[in-house]
Short mmCIF file of C-alpha atoms in Angstrom, two decimals:
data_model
loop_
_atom_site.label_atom_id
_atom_site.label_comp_id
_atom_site.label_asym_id
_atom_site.label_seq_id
_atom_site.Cartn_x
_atom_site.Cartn_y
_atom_site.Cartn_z
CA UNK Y 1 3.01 -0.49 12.33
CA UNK Y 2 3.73 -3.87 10.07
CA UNK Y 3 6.45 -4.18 8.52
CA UNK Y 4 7.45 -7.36 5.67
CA UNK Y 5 10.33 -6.09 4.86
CA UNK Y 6 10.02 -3.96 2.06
CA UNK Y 7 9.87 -0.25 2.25
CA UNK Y 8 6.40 -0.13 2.33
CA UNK Y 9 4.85 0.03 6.24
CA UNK Y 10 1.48 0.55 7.06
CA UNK Y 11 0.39 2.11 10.61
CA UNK Y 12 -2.75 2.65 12.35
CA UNK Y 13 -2.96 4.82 15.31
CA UNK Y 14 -6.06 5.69 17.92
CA UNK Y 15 -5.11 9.55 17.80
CA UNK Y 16 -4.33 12.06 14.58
CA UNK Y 17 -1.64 13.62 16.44
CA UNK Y 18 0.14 10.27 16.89
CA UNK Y 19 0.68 9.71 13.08
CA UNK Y 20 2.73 12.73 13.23
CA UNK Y 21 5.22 10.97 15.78
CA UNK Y 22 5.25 7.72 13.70
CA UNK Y 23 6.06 9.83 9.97
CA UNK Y 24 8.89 11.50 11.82
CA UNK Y 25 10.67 8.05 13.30
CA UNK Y 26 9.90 6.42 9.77
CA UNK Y 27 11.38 9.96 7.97
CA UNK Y 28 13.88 10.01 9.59
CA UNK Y 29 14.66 6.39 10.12
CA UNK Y 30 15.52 7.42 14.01
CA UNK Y 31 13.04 6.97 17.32
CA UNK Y 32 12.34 3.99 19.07
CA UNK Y 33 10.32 2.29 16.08
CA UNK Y 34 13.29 1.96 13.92
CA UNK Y 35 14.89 1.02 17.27
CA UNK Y 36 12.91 -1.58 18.67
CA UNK Y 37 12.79 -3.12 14.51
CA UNK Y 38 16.98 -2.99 14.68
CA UNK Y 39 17.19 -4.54 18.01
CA UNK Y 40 13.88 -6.91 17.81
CA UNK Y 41 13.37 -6.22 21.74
CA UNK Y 42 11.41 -2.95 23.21
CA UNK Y 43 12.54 0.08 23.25
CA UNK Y 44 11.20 2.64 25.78
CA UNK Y 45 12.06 6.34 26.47
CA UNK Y 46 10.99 6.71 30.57
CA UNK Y 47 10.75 10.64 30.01
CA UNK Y 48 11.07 12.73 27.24
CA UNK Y 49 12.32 15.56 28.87
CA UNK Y 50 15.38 13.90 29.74
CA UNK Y 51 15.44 11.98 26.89
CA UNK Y 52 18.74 12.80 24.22
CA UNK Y 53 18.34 9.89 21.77
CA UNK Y 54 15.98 10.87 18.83
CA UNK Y 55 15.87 14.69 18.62
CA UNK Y 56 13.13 15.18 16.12
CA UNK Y 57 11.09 12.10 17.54
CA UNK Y 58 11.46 14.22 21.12
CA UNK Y 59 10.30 17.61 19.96
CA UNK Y 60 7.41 16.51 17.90
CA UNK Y 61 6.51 14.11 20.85
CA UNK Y 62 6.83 16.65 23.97
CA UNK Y 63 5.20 19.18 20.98
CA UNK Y 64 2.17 16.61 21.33
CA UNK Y 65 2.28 16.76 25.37
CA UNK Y 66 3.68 13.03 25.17
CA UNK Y 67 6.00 12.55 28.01
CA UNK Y 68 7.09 9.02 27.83
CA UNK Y 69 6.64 6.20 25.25
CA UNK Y 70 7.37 2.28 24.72
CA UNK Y 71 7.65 0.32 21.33
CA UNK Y 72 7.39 -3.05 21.65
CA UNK Y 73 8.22 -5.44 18.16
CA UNK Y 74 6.44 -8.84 17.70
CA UNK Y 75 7.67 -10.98 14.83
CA UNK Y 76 6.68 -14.03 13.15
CA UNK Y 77 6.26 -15.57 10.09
CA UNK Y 78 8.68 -12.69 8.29
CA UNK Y 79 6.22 -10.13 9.39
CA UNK Y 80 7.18 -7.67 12.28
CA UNK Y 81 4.46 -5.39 13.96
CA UNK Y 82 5.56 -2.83 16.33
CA UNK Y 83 3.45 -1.87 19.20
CA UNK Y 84 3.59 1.75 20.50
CA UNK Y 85 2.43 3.18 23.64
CA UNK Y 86 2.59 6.86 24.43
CA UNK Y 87 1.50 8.45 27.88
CA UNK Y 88 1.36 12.13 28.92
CA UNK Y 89 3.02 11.19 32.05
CA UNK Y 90 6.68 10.32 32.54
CA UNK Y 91 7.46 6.84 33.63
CA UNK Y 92 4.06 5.50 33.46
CA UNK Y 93 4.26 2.68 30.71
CA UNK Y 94 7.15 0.41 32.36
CA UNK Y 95 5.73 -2.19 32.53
CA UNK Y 96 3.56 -2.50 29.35
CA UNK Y 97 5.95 -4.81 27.32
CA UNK Y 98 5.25 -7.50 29.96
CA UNK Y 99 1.58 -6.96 30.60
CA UNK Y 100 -1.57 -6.24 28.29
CA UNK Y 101 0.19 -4.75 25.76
CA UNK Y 102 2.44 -8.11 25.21
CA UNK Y 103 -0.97 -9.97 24.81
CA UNK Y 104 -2.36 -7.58 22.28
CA UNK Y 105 0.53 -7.30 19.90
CA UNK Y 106 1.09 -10.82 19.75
CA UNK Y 107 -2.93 -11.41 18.67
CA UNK Y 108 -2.34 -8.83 16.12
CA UNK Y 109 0.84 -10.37 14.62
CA UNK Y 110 -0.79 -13.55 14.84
CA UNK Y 111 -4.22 -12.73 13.46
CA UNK Y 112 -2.47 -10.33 10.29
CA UNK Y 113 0.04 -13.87 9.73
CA UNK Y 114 -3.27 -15.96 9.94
CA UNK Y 115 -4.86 -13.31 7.19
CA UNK Y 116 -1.72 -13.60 4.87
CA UNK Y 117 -1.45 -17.36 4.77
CA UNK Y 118 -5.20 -17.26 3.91
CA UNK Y 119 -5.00 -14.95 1.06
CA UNK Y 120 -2.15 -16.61 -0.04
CA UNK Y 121 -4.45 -20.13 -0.20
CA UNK Y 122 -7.12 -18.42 -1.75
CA UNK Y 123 -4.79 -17.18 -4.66
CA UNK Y 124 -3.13 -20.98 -4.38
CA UNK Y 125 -6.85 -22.34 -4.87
CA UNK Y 126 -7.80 -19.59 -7.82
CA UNK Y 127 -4.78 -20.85 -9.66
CA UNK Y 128 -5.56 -24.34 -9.27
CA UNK Y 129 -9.15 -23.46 -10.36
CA UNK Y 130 -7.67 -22.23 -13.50
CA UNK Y 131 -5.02 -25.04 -14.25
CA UNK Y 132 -8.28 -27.58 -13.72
CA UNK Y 133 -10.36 -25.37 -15.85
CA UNK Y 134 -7.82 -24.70 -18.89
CA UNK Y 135 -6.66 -28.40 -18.60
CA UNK Y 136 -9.39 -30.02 -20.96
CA UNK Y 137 -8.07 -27.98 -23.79
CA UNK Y 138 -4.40 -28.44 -23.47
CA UNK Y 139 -4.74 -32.01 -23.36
CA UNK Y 140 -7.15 -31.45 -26.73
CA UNK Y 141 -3.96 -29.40 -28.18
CA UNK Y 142 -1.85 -31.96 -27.07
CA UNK Y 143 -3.26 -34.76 -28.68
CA UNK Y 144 -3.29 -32.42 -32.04
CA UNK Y 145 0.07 -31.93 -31.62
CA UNK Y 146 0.56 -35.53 -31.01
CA UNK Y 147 -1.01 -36.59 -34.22
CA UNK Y 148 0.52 -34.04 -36.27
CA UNK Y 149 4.43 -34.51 -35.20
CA UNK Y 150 3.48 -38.55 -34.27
CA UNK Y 151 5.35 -37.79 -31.23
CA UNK Y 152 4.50 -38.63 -27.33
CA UNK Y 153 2.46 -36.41 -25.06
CA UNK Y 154 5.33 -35.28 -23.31
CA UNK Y 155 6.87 -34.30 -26.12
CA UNK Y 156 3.61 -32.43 -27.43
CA UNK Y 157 3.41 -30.63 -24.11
CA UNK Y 158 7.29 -29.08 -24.68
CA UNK Y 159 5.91 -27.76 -28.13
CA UNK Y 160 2.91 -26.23 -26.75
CA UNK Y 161 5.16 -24.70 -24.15
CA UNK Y 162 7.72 -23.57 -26.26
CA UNK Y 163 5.32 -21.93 -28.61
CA UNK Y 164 3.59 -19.94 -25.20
CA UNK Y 165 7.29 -18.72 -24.21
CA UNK Y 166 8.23 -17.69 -27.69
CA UNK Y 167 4.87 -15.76 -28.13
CA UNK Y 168 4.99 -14.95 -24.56
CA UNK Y 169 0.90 -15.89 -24.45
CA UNK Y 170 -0.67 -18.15 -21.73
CA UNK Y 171 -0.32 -21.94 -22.27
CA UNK Y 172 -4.14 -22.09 -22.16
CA UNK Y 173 -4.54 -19.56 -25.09
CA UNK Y 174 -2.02 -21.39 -27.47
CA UNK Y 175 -3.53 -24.47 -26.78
CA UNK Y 176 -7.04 -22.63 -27.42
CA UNK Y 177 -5.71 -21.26 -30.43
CA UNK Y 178 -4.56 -25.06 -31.90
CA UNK Y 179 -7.90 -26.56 -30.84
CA UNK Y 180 -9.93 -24.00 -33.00
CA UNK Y 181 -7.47 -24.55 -36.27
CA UNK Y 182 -7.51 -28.39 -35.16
CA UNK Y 183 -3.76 -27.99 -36.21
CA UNK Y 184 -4.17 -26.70 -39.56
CA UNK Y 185 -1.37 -24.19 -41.00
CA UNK Y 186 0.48 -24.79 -37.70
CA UNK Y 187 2.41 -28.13 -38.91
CA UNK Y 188 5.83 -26.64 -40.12
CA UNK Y 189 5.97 -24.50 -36.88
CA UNK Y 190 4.96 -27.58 -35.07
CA UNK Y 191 8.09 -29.46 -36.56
CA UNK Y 192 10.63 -27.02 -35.99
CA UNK Y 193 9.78 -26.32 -32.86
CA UNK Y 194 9.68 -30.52 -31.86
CA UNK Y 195 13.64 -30.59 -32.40
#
């Protein structure tokens, strides 16, 4: 299961009757995956059977023939994944936080943290794309606005912004929009907007 924070957690599992047991702990908000997420350390249950922590957890479990389970958290980044393990024998995943297990949660947390930082520069580089693209024209607008007001281009630039917040349209489209009526009819707006 990953978890960001937010209520929203998406889980994968190898067997349909194992996304029963994972609905129930997140339901509820009690088993051993909102355990191991509190506590940021495994959290195991040797046998079910004798197991008293996490009553509906423990009857959909045994319900599913599982006997013993381990949920192991791996966080990084702001992201937590939680690794669980379920076996149909009791006592039989003890050591799994310190063996394969360990090793394939932490490439998971560290491959879906790789993934996020790499959609996050590809949004980073679309944006840019746009500024660079857009950028021709707003310096056009600007130097309108410029010779209209006979003001700096700083001072154009505040206009031009002021005028996208106030008509809550992109910078790029008012400066569009200025370009294509070189100015005209926009000069008394222009002014009172340059004090």
């Amino acid at each position: 299961m990953v978890s960001e924070g937010g209520p929203e957690r998406p889980a994968a599992v190898t067997h349909p009757d194992l996304a029963a047991l994972v609905s129930v702990q997140l339901r509820s908000g009690d088993g051993p995956i909102p355990a191991a997420l509190e506590r940021g350390e495994p959290v195991d249950a040797a046998d079910l059977l004798r197991e008293e922590r996490w009553p509906a957890y423990r009857a959909l479990a045994l319900d599913s023939g599982v006997r013993s389970s381990v949920t192991i958290p791996f966080r990084r980044s702001g992201l937590t994944v939680t690794l669980s393990l379920y076996s149909f024998r009791p006592g039989a995943l003890e050591d799994a936080p310190h063996g394969p297990a360990r090793a394939l949660g932490d490439l998971a947390v560290t491959c879906l943290v790789r993934d996020r930082s790499y959609r996050a520069a590809l949004t980073e580089l679309d944006q840019l794309g746009a500024a660079l693209r857009t950028r021709p024209v707003v310096d056009q607008a600007c130097g309108i606005v410029m010779h209209v007001l006979g003001c700096d281009a700083d001072a154009a630039f505040g206009v031009l912004r002021r005028v996208s917040q106030a008509t809550q349209r992109k910078l790029s489209d008012v400066a569009s929009a200025v370009v294509d009526k070189r100015g005209r009819g926009l000069e008394r707006e222009f002014v009172s907007l340059s004090d």
